[in-house]
Coordinates of C-alpha atoms in Angstrom, one line a residue:
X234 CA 0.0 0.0 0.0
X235 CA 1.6 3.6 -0.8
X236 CA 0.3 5.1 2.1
X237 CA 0.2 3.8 6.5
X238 CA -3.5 3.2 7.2
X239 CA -5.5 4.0 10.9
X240 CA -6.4 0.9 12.5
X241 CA -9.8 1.0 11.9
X242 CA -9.3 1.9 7.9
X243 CA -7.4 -1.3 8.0
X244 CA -9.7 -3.1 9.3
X245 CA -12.3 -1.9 6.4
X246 CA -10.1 -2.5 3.7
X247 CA -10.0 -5.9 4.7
X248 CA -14.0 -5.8 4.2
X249 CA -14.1 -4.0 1.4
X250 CA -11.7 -6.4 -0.6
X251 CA -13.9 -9.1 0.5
X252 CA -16.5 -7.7 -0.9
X253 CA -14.8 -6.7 -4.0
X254 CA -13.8 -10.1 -4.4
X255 CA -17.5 -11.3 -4.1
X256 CA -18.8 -8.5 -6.9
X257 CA -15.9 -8.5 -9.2
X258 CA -14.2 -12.5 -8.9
X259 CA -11.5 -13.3 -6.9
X260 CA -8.8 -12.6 -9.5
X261 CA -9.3 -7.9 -9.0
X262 CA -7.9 -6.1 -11.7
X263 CA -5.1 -3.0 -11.0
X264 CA -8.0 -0.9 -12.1
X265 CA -10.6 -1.6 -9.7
X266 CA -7.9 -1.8 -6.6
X267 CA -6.5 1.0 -7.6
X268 CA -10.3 2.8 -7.7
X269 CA -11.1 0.7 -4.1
X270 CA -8.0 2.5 -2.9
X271 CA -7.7 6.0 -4.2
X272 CA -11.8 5.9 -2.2
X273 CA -10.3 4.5 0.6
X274 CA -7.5 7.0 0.7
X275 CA -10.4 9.1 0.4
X276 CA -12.5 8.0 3.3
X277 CA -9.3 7.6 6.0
X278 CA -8.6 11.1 5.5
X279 CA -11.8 12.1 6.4
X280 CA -12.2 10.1 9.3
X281 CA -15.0 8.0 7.6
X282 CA -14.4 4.5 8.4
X283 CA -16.7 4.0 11.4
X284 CA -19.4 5.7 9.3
X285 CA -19.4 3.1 6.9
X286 CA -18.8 0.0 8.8
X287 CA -22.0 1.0 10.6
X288 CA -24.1 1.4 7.2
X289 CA -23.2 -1.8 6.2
X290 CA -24.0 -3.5 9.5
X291 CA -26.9 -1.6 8.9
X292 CA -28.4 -3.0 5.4
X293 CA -26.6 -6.5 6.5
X294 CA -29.0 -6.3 9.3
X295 CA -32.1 -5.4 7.1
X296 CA -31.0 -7.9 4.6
X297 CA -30.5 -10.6 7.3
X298 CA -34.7 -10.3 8.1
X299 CA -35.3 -10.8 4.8
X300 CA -36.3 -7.1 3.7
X301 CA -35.4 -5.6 0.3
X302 CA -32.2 -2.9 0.6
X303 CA -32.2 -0.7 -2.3
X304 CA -29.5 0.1 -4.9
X305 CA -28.6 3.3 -3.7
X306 CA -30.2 7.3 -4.6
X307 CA -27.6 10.3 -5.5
X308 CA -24.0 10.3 -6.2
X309 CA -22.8 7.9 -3.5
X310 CA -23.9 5.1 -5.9
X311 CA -20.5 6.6 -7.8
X312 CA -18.4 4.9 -4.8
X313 CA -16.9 1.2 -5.6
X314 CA -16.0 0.9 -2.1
X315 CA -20.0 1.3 -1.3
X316 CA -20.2 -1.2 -3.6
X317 CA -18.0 -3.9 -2.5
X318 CA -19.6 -3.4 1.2
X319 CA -23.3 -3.7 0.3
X320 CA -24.3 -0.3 0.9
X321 CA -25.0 0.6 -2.8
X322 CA -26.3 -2.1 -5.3
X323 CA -25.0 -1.0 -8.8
X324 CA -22.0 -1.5 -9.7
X325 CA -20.0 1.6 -10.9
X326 CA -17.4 0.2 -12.7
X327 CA -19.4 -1.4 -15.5
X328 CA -21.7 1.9 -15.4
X329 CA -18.6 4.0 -15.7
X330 CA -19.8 6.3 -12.9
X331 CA -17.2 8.9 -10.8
X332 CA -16.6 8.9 -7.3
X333 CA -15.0 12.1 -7.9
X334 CA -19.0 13.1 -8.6
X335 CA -19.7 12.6 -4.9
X336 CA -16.8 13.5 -3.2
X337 CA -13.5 15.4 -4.7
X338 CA -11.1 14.4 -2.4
X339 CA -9.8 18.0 -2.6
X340 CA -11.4 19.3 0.7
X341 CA -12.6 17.6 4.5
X342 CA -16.2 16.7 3.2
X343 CA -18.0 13.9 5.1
X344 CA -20.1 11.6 3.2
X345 CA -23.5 11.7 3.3
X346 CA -25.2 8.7 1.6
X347 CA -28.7 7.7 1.6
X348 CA -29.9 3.8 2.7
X349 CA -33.2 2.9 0.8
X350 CA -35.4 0.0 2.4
X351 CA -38.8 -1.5 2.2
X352 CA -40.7 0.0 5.1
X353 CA -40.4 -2.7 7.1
X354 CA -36.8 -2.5 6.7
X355 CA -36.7 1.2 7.3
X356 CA -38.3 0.3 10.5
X357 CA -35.7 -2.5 11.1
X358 CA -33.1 -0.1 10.2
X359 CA -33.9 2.3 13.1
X360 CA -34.2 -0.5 15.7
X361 CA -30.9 -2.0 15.1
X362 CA -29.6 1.6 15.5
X363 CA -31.2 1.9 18.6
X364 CA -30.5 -1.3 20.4
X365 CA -26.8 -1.1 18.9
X366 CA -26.3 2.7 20.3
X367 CA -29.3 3.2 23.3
X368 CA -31.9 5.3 22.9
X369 CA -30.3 7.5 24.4
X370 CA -27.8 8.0 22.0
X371 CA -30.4 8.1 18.7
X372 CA -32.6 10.7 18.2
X373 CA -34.8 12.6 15.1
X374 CA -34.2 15.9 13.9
X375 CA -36.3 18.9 14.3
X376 CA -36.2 21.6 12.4
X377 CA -38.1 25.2 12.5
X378 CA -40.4 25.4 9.3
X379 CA -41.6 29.1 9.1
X380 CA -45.0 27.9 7.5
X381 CA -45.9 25.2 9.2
X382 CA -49.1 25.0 11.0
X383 CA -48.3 23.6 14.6
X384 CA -48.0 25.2 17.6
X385 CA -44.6 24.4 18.1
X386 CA -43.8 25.3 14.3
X387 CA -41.6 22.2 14.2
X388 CA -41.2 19.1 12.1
X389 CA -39.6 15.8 12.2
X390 CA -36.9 15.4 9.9
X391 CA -38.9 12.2 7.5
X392 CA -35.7 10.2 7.7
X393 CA -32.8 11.3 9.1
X394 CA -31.6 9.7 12.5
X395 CA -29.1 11.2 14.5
X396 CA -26.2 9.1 16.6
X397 CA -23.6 10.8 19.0
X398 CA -21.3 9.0 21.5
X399 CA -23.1 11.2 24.3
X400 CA -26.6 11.2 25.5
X401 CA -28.0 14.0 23.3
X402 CA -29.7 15.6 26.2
X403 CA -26.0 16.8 27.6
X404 CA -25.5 18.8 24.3
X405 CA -28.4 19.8 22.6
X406 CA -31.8 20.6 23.5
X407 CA -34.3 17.8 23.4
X408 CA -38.3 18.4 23.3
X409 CA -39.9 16.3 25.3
X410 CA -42.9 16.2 22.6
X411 CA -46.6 13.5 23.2
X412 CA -45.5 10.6 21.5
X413 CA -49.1 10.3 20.3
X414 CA -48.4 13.3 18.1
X415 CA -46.2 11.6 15.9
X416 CA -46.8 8.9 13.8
X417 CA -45.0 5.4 14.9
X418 CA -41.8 5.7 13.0
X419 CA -40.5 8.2 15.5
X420 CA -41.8 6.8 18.7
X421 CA -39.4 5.6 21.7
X422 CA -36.8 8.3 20.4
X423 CA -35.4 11.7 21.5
X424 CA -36.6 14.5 19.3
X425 CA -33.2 16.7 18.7
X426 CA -34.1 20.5 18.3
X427 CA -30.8 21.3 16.3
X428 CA -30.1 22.2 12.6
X429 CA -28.4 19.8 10.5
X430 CA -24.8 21.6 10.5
X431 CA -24.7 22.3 13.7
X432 CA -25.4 18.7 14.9
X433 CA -22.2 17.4 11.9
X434 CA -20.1 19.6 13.6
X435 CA -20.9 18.7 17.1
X436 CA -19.3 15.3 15.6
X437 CA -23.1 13.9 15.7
X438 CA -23.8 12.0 12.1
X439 CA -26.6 11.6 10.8
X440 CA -27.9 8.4 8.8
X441 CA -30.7 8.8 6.5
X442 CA -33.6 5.7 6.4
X443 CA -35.5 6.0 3.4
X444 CA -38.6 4.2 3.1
X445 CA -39.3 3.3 -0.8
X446 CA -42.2 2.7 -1.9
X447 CA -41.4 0.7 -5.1
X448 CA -38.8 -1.4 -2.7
X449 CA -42.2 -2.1 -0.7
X450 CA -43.6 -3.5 -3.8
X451 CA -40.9 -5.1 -4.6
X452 CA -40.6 -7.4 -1.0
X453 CA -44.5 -7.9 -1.4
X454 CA -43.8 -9.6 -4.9
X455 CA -40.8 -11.4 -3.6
X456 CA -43.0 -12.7 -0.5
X457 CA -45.6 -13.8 -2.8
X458 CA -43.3 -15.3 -5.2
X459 CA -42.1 -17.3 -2.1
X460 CA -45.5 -18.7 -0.9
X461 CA -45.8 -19.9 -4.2
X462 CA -43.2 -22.2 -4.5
X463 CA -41.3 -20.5 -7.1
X464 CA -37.8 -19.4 -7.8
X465 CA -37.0 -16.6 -6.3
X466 CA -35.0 -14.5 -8.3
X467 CA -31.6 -12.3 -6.7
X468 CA -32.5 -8.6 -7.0
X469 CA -29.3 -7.6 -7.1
X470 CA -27.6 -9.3 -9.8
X471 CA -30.5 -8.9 -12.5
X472 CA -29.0 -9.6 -16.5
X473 CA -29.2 -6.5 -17.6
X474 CA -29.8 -7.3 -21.4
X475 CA -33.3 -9.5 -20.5
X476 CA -35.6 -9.3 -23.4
X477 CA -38.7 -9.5 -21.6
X478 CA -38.2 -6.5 -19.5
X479 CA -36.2 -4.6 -22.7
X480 CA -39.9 -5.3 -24.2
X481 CA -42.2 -4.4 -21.2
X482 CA -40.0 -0.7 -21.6
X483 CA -39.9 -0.8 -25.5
X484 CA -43.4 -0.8 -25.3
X485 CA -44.3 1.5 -22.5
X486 CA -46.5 -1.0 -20.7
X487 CA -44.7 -0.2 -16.9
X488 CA -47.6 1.4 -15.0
X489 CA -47.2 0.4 -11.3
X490 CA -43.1 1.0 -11.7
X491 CA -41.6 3.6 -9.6
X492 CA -40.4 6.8 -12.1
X493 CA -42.2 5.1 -14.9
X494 CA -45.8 4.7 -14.0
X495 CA -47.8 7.4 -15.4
X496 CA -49.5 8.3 -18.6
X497 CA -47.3 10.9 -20.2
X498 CA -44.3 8.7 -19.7
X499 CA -45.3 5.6 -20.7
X500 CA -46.5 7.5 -24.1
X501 CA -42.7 9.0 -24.3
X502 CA -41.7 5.7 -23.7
X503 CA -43.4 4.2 -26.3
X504 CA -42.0 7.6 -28.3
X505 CA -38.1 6.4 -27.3
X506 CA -38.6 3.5 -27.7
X507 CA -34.9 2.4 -25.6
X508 CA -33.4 -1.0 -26.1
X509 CA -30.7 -1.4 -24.0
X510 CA -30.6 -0.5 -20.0
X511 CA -28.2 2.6 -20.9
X512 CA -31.2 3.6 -23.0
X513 CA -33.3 3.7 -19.6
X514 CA -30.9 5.4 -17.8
X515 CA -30.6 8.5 -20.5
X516 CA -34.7 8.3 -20.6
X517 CA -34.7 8.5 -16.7
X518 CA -32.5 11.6 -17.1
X519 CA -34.3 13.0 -19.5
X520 CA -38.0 12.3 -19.2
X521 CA -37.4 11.1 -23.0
X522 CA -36.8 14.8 -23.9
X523 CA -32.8 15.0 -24.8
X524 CA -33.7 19.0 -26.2
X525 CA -30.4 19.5 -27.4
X526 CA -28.1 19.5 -30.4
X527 CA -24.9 17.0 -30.6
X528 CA -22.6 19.3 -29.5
X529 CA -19.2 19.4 -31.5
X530 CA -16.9 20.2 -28.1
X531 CA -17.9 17.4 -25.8
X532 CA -19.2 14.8 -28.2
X533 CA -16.2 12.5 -27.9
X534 CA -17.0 12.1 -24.4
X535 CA -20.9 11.4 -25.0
X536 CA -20.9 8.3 -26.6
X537 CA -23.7 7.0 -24.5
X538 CA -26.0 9.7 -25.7
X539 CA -24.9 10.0 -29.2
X540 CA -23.2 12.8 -29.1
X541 CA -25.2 14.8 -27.0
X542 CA -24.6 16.5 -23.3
X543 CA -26.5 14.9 -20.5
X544 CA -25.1 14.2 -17.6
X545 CA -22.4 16.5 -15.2
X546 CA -19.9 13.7 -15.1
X547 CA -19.6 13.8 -19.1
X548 CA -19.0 17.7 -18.7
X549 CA -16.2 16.7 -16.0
X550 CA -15.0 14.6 -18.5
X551 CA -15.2 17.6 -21.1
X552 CA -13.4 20.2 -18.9
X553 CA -10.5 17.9 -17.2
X554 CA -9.6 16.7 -21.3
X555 CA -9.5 21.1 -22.6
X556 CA -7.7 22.4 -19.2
X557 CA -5.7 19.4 -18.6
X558 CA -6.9 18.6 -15.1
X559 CA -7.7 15.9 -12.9
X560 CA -11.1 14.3 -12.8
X561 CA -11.6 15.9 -9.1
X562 CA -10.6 19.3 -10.3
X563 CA -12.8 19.0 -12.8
X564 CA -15.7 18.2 -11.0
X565 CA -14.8 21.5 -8.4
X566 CA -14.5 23.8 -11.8
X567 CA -18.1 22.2 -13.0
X568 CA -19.4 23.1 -9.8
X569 CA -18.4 26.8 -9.8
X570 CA -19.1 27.8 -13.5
X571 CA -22.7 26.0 -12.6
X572 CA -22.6 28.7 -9.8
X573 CA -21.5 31.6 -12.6
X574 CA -18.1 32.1 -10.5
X575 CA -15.0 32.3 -12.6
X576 CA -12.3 29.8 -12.4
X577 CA -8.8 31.1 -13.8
X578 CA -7.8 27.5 -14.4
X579 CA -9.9 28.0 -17.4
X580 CA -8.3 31.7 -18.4
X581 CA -6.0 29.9 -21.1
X582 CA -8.4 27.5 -22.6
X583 CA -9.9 28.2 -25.9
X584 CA -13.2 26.7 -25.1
X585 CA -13.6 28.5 -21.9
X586 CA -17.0 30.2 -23.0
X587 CA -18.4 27.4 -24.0
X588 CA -18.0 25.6 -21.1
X589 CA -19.7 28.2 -19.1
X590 CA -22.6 27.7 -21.0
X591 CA -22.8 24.1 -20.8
X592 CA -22.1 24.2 -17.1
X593 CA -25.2 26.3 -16.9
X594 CA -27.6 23.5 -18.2
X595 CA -29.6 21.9 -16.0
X596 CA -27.5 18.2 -16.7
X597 CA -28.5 15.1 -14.5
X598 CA -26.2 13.3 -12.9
X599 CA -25.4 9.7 -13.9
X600 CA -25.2 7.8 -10.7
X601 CA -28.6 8.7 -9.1
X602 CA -30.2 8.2 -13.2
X603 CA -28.6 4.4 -13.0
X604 CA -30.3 4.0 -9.6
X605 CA -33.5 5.3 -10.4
X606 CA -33.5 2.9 -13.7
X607 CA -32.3 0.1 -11.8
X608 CA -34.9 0.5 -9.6
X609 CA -37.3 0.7 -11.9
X610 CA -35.7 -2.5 -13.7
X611 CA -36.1 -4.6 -10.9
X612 CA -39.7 -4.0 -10.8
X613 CA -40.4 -4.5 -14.2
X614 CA -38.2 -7.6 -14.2
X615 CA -40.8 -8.7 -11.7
X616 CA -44.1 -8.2 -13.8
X617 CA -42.5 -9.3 -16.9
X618 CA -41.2 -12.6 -15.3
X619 CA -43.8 -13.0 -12.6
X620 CA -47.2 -11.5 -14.1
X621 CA -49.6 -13.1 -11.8
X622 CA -47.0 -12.4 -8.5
X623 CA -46.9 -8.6 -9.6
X624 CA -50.5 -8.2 -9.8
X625 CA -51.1 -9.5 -6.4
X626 CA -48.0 -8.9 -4.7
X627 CA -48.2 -5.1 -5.8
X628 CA -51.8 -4.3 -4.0
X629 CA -51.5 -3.0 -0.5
X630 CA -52.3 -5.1 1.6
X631 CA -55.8 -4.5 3.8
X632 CA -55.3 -3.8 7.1
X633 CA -57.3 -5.3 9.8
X634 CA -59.7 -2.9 11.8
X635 CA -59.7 -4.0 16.0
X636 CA -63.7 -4.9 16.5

């Protein structure tokens, strides 16, 4: 290793190539150690390790019950070490997706990553956190919402759950609110009055639970699936080139799948037409409506799209190949031209006016576009596979009223 490791950032690595070994075979390539360990170089610096030992205890736990975990939301799903340790559930490599996208490396930014579950495994989530910490060391949020209508003008934070290694009630203030005001997800647990930032830099971090409703759907399939005998199949290693589900999307029959489920969308669908999953992902992006011209400067780097600019990590890719920068500086140049603040790394490059104009476009980004379609994939590999599980996995269930 180039670099001395902390004890506990040793004691990850030695998880995370484990789990590398699991995704990728047990033969790793110099290009995916060298990506597991430029992250990891990444993460040590920051002080990180703990952080993400604990979320993947977390969705091991939730998995362990048999819940659904989900593949990930935002630009953590760019991280192969996330990967290798369960946390996220596509795989970045074969997507081509940036870590540099979610964090640069270039300043002391913690990561903040999102956990999906089904709602019984968002409520599994919290419990593990709870019995592994105390309650006294787990709280909610609250937050001051000008136009809210309560009394206290104050609302739970929907998922984010604090931990500290201190009881929160000897550092911040904690309401002491009727627990038959809230609804049961924050029940048994300290409500923390304090903003977000101040909470981080009281060294408290925050986990965000985020109940999914297509994951919901999907456990309810999978559950059916079960009590009928059948195979069931492993949501996270899905063939991505299936013909069925390529079909099901071809010919915009998806209602009942998350991001793809109404009207207008399964018209544009049918409109698009995509027949590959990279042809989902740009449609996710884009809500089928790619409204601009190839453009000459960055098409090399737009393959995917033919030739045209969608997502920020393509315009990273743009701007580090004209100034002759690292991917990470890159992505820290995007970021300010998208803010309209000049960058002087750019004062000798021909181009540099253009690139102020494309950084201005309201571009998605890649990673949280693959988990979206992913998500949506798995459902749709579900009702193309399983028609009669879908249909009667997917209705809520009916609740039983007490006589």
């Amino acid at each position: 290793m180039p670099m001395r490791m902390s004890r506990k950032t040793s004691v990850l690595w030695k998880s995370v190539l484990a789990g590398a070994k699991r995704q990728w075979g047990r033969t790793l390539s110099k290009e995916i150690k060298a990506r597991l360990w430029a992250e990891m170089s990444v993460y040590g610096r920051v002080g990180a390790s703990e952080y993400l030992a604990l979320l993947r205890d977390v969705c091991r736990e939730v998995r362990s019950h048999g819940c659904v975990v989900g593949a990930g939301r935002g630009a953590a799903v760019g991280s192969a070490v996330c990967y290798a340790l369960g946390i996220t559930g596509v795989d970045p490599i074969r997507h081509r997706l940036t870590f540099e996208r979610f964090m640069c490396g270039c300043r002391n930014e913690f990561p903040d990553v999102d956990l999906e579950f089904d709602r019984a495994g968002r409520e599994l989530a919290r419990d593990y956190l709870v019995s592994r910490f105390g309650a006294d060391y787990v709280a909610h949020i609250m937050y001051r919402i000008p136009k809210i209508g309560s009394r206290l003008g104050l609302s739970v934070h929907p998922f984010a759950v604090a931990i500290s290694g201190i009881p929160f009630d000897h550092q911040f203030s904690v309401l002491s609110v009727d627990g038959a005001r809230l609804d049961s997800q924050h029940k048994n647990l300290a409500l923390l009055y304090a903003d977000r930032n101040q909470a981080e830099k009281a060294g408290v971090r925050l986990i965000d639970l985020v109940p999914q409703d297509g994951l919901t759907r999907i456990g309810r399939v999978l559950g059916q699936i079960c009590r009928n005998g059948l195979s069931v199949p492993d949501m996270d290693n899905l063939p991505l080139n299936d013909a069925r589900v390529l079909r099901l999307f071809h010919s915009g029959r998806t209602s009942g799948i998350s991001g793809f489920d109404d009207v207008e969308t399964r018209r544009a669908l049918r409109r698009a037409a995509p027949a590959s999953f990279g042809d989902i992902v740009v449609f996710q992006a884009t809500e089928g409506k790619v409204d601009c011209d190839v453009d000459e400067v960055s098409r090399e780097h737009c393959e995917d799209t033919e030739g045209r600019l969608v997502f920020q990590e393509q315009l990273d890719s743009v701007i580090a190949d004209l100034a002759g920068v690292s991917f990470k500086s890159a992505e820290l140049i995007r970021r300010r031209l998208h803010r309209g603040l000049d960058c002087a790394v750019l004062a000798d490059v021909k181009e540099r006016r253009h690139l102020e104009e494309l950084a201005k476009r309201d571009l998605a980004m890649k990673s949280h576009a693959v988990s979206r379609a992913y998500l949506g994939y798995q459902q749709a590999y579900l009702k193309a596979h399983y028609p009669a599980c879908w249909k009667y996995g997917s209705k809520e269930p009916k609740r039983r009223i007490a006589q």
